[in-house]
Short mmCIF file of N, CA and C in Angstrom, two decimals:
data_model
loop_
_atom_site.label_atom_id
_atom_site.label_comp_id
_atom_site.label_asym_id
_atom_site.label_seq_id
_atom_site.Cartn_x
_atom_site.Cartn_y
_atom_site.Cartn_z
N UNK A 1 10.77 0.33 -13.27
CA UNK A 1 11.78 -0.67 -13.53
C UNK A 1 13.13 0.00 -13.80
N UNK A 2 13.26 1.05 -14.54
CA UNK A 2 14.47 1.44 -14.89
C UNK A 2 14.86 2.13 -13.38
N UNK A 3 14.37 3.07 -12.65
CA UNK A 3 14.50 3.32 -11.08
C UNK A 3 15.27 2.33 -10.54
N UNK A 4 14.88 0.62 -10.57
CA UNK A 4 15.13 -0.25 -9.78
C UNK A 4 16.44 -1.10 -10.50
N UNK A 5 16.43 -0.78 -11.65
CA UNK A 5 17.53 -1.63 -12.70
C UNK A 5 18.97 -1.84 -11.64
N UNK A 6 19.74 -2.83 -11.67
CA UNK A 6 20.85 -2.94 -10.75
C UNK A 6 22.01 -2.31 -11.19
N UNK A 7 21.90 -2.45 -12.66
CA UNK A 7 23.34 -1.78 -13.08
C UNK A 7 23.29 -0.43 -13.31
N UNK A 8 22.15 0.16 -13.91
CA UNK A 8 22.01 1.29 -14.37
C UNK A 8 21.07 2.03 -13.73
N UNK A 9 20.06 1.25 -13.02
CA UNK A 9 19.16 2.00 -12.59
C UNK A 9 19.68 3.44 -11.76
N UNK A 10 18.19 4.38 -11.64
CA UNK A 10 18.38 5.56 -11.23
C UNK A 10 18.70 5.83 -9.37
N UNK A 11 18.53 4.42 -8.54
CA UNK A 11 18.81 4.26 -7.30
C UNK A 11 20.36 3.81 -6.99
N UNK A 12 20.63 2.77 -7.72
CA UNK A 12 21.87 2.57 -7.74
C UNK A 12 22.76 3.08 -7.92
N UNK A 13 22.45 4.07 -8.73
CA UNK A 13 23.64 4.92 -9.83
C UNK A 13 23.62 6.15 -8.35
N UNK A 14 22.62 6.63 -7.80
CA UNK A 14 22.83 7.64 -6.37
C UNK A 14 23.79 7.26 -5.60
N UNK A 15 23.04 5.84 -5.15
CA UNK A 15 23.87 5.61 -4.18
C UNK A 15 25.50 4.58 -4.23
N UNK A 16 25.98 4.38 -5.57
CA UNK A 16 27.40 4.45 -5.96
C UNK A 16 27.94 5.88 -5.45
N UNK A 17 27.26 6.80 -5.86
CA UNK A 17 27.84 8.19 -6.03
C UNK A 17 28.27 8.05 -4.52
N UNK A 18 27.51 8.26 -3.68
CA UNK A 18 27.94 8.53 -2.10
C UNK A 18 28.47 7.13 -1.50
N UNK A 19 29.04 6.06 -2.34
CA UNK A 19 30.16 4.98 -2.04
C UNK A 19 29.25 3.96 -1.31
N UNK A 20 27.82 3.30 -1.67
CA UNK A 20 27.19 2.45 -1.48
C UNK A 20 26.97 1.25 -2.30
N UNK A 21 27.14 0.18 -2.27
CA UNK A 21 26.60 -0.29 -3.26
C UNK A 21 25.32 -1.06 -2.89
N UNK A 22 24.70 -0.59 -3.94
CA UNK A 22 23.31 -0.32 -4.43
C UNK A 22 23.02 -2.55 -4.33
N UNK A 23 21.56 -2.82 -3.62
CA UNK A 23 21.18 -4.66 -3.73
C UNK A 23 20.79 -4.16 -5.17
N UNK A 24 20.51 -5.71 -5.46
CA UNK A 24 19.76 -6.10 -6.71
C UNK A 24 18.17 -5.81 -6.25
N UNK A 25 17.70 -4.97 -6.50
CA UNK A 25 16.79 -4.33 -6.46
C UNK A 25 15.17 -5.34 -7.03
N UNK A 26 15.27 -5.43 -8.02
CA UNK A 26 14.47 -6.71 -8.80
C UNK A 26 14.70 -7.55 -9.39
N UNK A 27 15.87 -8.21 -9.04
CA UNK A 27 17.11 -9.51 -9.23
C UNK A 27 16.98 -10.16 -8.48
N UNK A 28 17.33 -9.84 -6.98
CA UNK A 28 17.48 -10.63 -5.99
C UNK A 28 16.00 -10.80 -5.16
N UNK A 29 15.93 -12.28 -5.26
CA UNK A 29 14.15 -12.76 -4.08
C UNK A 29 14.33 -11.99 -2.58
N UNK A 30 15.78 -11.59 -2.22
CA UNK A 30 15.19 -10.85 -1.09
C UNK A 30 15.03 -9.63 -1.01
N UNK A 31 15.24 -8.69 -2.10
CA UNK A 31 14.86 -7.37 -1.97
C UNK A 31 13.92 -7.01 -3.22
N UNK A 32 13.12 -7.90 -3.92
CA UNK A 32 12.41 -7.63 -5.11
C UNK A 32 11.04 -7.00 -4.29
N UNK A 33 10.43 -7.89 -3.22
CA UNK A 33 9.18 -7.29 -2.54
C UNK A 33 9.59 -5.96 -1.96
N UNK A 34 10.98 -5.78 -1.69
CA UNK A 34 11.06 -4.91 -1.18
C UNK A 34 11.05 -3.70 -2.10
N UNK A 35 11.46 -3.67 -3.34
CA UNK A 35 11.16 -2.80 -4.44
C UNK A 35 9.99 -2.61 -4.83
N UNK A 36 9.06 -3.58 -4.81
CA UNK A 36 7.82 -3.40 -5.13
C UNK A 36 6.83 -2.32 -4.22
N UNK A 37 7.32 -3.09 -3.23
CA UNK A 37 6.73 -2.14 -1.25
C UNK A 37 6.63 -0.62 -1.78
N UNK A 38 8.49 -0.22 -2.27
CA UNK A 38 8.80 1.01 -2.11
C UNK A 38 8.22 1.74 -3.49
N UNK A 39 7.97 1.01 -4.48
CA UNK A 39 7.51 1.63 -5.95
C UNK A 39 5.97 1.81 -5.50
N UNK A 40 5.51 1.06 -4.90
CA UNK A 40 3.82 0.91 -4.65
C UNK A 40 3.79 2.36 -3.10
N UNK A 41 4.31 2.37 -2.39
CA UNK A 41 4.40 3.46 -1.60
C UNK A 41 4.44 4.72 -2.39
N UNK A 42 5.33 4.80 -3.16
CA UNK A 42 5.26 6.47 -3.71
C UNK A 42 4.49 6.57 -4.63
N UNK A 43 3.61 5.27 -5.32
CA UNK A 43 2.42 5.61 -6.34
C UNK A 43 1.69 6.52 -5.48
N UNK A 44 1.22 5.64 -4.17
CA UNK A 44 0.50 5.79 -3.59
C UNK A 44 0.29 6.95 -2.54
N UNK A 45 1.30 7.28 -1.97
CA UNK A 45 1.42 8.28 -1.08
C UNK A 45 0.77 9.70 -1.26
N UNK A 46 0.41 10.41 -2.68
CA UNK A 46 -0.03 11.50 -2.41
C UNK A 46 -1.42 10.95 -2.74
N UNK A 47 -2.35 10.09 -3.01
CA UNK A 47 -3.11 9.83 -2.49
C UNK A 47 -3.85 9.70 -1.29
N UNK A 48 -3.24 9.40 -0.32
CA UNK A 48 -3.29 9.36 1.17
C UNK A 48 -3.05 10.68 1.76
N UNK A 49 -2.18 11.51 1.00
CA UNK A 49 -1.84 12.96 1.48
C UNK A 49 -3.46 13.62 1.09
N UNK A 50 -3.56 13.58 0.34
CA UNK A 50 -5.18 14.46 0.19
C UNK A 50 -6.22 13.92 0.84
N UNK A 51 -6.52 12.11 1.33
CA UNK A 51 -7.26 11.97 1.84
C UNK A 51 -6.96 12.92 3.73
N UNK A 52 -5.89 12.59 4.33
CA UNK A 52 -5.53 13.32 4.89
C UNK A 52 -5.75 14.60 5.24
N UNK A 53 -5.65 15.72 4.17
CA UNK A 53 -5.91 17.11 3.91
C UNK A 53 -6.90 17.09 4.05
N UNK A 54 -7.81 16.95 3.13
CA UNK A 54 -9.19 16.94 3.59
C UNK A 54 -9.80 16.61 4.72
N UNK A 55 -9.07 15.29 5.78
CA UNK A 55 -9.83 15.63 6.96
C UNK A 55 -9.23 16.24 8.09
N UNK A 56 -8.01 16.98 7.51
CA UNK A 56 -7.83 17.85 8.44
C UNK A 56 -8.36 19.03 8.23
N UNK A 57 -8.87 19.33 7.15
CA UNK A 57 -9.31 20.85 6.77
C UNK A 57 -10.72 20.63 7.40
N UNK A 58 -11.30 19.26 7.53
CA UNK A 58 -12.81 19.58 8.69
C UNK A 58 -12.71 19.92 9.89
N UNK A 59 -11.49 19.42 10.32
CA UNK A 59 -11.74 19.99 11.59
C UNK A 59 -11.34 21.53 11.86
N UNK A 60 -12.59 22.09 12.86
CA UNK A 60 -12.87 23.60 13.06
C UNK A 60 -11.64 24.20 13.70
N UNK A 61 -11.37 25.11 13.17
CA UNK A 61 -10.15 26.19 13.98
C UNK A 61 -10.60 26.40 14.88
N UNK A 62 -11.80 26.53 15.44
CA UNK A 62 -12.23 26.52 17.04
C UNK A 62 -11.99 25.79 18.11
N UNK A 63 -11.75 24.73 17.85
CA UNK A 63 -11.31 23.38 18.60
C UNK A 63 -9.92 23.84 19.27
N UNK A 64 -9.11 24.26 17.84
CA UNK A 64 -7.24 24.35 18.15
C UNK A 64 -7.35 25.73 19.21
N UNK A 65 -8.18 26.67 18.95
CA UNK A 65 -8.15 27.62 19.70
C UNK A 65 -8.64 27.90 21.01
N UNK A 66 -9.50 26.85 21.30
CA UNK A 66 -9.99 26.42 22.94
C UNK A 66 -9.02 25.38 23.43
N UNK A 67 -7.66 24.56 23.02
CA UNK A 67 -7.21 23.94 23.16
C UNK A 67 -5.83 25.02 23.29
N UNK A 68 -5.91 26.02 22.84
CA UNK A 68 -4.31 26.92 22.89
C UNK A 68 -4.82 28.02 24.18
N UNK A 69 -5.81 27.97 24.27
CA UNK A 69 -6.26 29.14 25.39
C UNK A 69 -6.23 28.09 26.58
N UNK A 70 -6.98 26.61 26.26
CA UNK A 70 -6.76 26.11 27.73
C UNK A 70 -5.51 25.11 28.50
N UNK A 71 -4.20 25.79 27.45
CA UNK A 71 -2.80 25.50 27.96
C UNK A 71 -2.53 23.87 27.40
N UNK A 72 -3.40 23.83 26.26
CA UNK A 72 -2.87 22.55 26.07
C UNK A 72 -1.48 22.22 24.75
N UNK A 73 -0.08 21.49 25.15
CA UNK A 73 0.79 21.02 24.10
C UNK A 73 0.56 20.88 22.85
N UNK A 74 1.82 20.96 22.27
CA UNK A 74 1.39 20.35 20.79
C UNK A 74 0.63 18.65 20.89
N UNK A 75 1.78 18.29 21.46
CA UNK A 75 1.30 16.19 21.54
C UNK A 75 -0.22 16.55 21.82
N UNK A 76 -0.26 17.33 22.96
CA UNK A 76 -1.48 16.73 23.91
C UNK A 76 -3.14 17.34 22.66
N UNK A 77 -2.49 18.21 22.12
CA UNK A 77 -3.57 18.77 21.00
C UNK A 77 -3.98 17.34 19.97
N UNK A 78 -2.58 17.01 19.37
CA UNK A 78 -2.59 16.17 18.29
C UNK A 78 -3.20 14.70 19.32
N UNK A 79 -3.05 14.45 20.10
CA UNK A 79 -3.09 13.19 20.94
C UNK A 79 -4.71 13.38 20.68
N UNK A 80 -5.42 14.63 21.79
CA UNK A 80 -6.79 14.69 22.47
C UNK A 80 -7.80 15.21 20.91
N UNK A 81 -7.33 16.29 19.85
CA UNK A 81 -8.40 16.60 19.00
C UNK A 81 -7.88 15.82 17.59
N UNK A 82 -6.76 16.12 17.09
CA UNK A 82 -6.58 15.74 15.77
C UNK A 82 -7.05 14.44 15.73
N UNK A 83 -6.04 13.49 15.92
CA UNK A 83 -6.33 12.19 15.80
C UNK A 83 -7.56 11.53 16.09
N UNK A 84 -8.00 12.20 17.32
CA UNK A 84 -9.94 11.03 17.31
C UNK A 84 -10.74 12.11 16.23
N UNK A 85 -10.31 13.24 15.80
CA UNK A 85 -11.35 13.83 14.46
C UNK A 85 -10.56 13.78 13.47
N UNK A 86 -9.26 13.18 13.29
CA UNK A 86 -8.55 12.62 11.70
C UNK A 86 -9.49 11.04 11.33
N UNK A 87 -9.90 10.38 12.80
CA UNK A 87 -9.86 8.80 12.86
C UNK A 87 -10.97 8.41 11.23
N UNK A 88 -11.74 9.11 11.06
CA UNK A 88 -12.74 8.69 9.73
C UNK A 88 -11.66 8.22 8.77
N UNK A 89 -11.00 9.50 8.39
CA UNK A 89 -10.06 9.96 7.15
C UNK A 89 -8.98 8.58 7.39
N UNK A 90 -8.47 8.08 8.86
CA UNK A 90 -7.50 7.15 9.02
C UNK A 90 -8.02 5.78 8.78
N UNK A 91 -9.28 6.23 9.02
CA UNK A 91 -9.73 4.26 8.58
C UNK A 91 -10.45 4.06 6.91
N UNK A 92 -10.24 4.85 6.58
CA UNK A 92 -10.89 5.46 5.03
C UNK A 92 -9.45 4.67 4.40
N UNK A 93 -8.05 5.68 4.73
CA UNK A 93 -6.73 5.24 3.85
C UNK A 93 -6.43 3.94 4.43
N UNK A 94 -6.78 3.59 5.87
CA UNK A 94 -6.74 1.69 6.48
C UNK A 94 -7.27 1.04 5.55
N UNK A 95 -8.47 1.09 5.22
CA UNK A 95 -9.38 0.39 4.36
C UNK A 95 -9.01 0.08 3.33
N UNK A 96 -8.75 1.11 2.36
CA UNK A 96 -8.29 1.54 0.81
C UNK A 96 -6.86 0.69 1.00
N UNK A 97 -6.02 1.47 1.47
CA UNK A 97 -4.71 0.31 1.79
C UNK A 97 -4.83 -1.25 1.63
N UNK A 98 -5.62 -1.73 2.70
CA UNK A 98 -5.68 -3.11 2.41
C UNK A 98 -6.23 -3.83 1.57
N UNK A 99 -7.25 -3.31 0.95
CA UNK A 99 -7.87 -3.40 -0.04
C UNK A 99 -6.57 -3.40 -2.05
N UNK A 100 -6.44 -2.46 -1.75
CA UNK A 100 -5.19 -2.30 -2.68
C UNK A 100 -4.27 -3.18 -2.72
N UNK A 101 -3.20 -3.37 -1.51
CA UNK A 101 -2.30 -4.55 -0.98
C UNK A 101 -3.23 -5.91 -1.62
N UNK A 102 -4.62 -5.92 -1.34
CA UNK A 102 -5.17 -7.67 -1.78
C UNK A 102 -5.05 -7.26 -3.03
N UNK A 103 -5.15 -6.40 -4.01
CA UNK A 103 -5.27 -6.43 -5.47
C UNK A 103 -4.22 -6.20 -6.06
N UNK A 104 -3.13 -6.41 -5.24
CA UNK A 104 -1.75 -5.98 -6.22
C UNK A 104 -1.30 -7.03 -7.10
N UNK A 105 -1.18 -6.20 -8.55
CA UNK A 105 -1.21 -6.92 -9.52
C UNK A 105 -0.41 -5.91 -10.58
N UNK A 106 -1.00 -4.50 -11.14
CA UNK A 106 0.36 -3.96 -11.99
C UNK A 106 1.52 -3.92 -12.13
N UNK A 107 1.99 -3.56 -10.55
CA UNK A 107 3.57 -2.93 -9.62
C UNK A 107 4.25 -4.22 -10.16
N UNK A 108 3.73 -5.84 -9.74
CA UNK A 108 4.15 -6.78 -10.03
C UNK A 108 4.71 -6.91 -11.19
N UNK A 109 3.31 -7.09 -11.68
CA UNK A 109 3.40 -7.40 -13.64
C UNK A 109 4.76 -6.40 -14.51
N UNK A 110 4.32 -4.93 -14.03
CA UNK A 110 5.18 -4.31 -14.81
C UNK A 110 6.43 -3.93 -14.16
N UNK A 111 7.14 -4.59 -12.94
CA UNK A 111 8.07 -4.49 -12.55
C UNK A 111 8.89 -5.59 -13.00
N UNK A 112 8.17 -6.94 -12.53
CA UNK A 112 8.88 -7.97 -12.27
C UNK A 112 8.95 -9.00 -13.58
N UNK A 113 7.95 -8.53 -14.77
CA UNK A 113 7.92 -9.56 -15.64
C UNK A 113 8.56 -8.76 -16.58
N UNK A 114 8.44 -10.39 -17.88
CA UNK A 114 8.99 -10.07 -19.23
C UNK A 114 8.61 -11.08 -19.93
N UNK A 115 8.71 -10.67 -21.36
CA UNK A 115 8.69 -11.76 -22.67
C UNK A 115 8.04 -12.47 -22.08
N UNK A 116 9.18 -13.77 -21.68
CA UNK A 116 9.60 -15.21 -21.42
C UNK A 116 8.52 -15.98 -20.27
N UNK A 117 8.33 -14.72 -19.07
CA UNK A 117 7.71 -14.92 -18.17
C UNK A 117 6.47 -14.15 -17.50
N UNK A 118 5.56 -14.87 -17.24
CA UNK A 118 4.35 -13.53 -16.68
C UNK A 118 4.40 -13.46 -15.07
N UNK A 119 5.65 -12.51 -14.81
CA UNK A 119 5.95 -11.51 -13.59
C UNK A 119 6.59 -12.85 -12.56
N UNK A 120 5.95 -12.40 -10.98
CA UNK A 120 6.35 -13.50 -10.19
C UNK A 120 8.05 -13.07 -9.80
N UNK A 121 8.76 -12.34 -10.31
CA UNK A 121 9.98 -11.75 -9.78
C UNK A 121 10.70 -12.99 -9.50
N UNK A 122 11.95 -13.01 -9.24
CA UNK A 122 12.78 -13.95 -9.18
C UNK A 122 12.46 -14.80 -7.60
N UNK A 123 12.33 -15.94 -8.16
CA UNK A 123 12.01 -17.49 -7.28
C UNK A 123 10.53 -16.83 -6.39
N UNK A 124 9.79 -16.51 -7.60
CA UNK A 124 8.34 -16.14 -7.40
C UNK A 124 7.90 -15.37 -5.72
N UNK A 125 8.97 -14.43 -5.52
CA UNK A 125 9.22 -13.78 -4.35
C UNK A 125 7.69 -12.72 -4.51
N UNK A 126 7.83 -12.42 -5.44
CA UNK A 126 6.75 -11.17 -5.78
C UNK A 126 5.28 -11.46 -5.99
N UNK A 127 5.18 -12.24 -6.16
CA UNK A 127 3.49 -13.34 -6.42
C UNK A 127 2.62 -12.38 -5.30
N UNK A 128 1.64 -12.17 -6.09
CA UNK A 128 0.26 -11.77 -5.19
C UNK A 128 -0.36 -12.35 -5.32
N UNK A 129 -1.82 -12.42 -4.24
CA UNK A 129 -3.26 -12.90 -5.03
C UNK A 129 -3.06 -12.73 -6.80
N UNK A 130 -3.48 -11.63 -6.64
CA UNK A 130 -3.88 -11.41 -7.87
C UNK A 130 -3.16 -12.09 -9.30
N UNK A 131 -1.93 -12.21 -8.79
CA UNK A 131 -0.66 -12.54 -10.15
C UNK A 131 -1.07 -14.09 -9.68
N UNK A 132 -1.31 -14.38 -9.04
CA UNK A 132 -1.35 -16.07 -9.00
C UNK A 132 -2.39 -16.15 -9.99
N UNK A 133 -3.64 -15.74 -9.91
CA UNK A 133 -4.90 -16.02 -10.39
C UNK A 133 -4.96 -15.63 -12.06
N UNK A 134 -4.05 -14.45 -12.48
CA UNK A 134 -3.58 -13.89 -13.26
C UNK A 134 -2.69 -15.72 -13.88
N UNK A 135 -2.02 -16.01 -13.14
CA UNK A 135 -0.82 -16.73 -14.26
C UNK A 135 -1.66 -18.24 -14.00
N UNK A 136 -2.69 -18.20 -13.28
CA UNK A 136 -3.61 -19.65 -13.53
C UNK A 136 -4.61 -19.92 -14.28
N UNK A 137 -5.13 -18.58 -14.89
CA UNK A 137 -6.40 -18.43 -15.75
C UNK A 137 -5.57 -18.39 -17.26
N UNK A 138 -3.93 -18.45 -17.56
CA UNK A 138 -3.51 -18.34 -18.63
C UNK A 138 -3.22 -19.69 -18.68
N UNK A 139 -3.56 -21.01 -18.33
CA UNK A 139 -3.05 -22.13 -18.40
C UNK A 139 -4.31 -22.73 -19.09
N UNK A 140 -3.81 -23.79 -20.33
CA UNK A 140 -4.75 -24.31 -20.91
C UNK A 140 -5.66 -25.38 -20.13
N UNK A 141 -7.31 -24.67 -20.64
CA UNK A 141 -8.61 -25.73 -20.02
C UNK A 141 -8.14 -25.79 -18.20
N UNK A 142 -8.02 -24.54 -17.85
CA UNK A 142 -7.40 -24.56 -16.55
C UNK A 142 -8.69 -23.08 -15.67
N UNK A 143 -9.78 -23.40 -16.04
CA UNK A 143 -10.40 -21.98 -15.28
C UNK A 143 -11.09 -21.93 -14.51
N UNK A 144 -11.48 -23.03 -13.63
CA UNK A 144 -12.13 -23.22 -12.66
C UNK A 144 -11.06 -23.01 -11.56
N UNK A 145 -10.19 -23.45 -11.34
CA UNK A 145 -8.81 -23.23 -10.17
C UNK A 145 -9.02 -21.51 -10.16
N UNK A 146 -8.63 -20.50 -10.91
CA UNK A 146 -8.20 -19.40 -10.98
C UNK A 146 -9.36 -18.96 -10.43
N UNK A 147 -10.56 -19.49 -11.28
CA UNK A 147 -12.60 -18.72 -10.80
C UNK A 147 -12.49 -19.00 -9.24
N UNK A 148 -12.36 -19.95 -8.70
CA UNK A 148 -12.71 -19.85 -7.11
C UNK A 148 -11.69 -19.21 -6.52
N UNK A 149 -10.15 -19.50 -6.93
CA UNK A 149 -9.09 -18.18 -5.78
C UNK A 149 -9.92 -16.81 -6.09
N UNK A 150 -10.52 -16.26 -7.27
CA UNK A 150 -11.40 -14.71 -7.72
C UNK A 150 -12.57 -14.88 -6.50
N UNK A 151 -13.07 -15.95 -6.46
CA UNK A 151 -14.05 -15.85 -5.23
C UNK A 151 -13.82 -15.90 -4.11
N UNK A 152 -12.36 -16.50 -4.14
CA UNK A 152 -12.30 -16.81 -2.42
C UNK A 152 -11.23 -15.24 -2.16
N UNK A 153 -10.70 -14.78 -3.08
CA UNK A 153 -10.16 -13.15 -2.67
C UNK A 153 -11.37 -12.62 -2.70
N UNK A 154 -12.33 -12.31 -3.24
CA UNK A 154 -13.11 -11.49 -3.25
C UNK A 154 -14.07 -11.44 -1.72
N UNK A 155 -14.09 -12.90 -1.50
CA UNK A 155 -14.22 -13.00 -0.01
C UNK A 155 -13.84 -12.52 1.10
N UNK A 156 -12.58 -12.74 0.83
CA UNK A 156 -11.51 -12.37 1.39
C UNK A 156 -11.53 -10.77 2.22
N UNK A 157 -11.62 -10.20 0.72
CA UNK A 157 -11.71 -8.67 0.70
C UNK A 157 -12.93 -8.52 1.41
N UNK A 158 -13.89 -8.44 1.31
CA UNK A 158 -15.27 -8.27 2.17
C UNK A 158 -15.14 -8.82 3.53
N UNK A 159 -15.18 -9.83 3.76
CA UNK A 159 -14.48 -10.27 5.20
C UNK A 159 -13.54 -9.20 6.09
N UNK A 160 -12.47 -9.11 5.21
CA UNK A 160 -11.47 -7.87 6.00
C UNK A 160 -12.00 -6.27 5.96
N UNK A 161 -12.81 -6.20 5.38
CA UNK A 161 -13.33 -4.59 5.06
C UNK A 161 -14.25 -4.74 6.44
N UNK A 162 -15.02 -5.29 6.17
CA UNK A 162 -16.05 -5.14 7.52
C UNK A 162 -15.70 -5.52 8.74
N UNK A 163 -14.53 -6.58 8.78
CA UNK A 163 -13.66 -6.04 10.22
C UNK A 163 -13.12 -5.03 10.73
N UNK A 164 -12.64 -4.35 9.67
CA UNK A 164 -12.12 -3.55 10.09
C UNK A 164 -13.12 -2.13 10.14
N UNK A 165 -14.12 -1.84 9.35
CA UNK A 165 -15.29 -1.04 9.58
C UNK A 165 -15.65 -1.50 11.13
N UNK A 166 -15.97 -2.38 11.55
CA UNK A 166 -16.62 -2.46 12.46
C UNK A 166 -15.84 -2.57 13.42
N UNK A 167 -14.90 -2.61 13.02
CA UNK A 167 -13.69 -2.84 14.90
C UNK A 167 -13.53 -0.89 15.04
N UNK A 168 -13.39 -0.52 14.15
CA UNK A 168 -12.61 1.30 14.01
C UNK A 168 -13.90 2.27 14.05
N UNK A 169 -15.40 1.38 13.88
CA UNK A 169 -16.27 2.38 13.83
C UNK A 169 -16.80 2.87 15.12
N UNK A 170 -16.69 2.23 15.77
CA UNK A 170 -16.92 2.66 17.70
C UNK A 170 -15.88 4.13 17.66
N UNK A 171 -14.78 3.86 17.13
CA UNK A 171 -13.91 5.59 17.50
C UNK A 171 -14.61 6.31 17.41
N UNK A 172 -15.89 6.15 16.24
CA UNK A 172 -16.46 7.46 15.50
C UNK A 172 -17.64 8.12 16.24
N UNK A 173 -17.69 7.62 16.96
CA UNK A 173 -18.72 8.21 17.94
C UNK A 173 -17.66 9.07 19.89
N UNK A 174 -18.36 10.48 19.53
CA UNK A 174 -17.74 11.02 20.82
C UNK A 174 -18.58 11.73 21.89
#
């Protein structure tokens, strides 16, 4: 939040320096998701960097080296070996990704709320699953509404996981 603050924050205050002026960052409904996007990206990013690492460190230096002896490009390396033996590791961070995106609920809460209000960012631009179900289970003699959106995301989530397992798992075979 203080990163994103409009007057003071640590983005704004940069880009004054080099004669920009800085949106309302988590003020304004049209760039609040967009703060959220970018705060939830760099939680996230070296997460994805190690899933990454790791499946590039499986694949064998033997591969790159029958691929440099038999005249093949950088692209045509990364095109023909990396990528169909990264593809596990790519549908691993696909998965996890969307999965995450359905449960976003902190980035929200502790970006966009206060006191007065529980999150939802200005003209409820920022609302997720989750913050909906979150600000419907706090309403009095109100918990059956909130219990089935928990079932019908949770649905949700399983539904999209195994599409996408099963549409990306054919790559995995060569």
């Amino acid at each position: 939040r203080v990163l994103l603050e409009p007057s003071f924050g640590l983005v704004n205050s940069a880009l004054r320096i080099i004669g920009i002026d800085g949106p309302g960052w988590l003020a304004d409904p049209d760039w609040a998701l967009n703060g959220v996007v970018a705060m939830t990206v760099w939680r996230d990013i070296g997460y994805y960097m190690v899933i990454f690492l790791a499946g590039l460190q499986t694949i064998p230096r033997d591969i790159y080296d029958a691929a440099e002896v038999d005249g093949a490009s950088r692209w045509q390396t990364l095109r023909r070996i990396t990528l169909p033996l990264l593809n596990p590791s790519i549908v691993l961070a696909a998965v996890i990704g969307v999965i995450y995106g359905l449960q976003l609920f902190t980035q929200v809460y502790v970006m966009t709320g206060s006191p007065q209000r529980l999150a939802g960012g200005p003209s409820d631009s920022t609302t997720s699953i989750v913050l909906f179900i979150v600000q419907q289970a706090f309403r009095p003699l109100e918990m059956g509404y909130p219990s089935a959106a928990a079932i019908v995301l949770f649905g949700l989530i399983l539904i999209v996981t195994l599409v996408q397992l099963r549409l990306l798992q054919r790559r995995f075979e060569y």
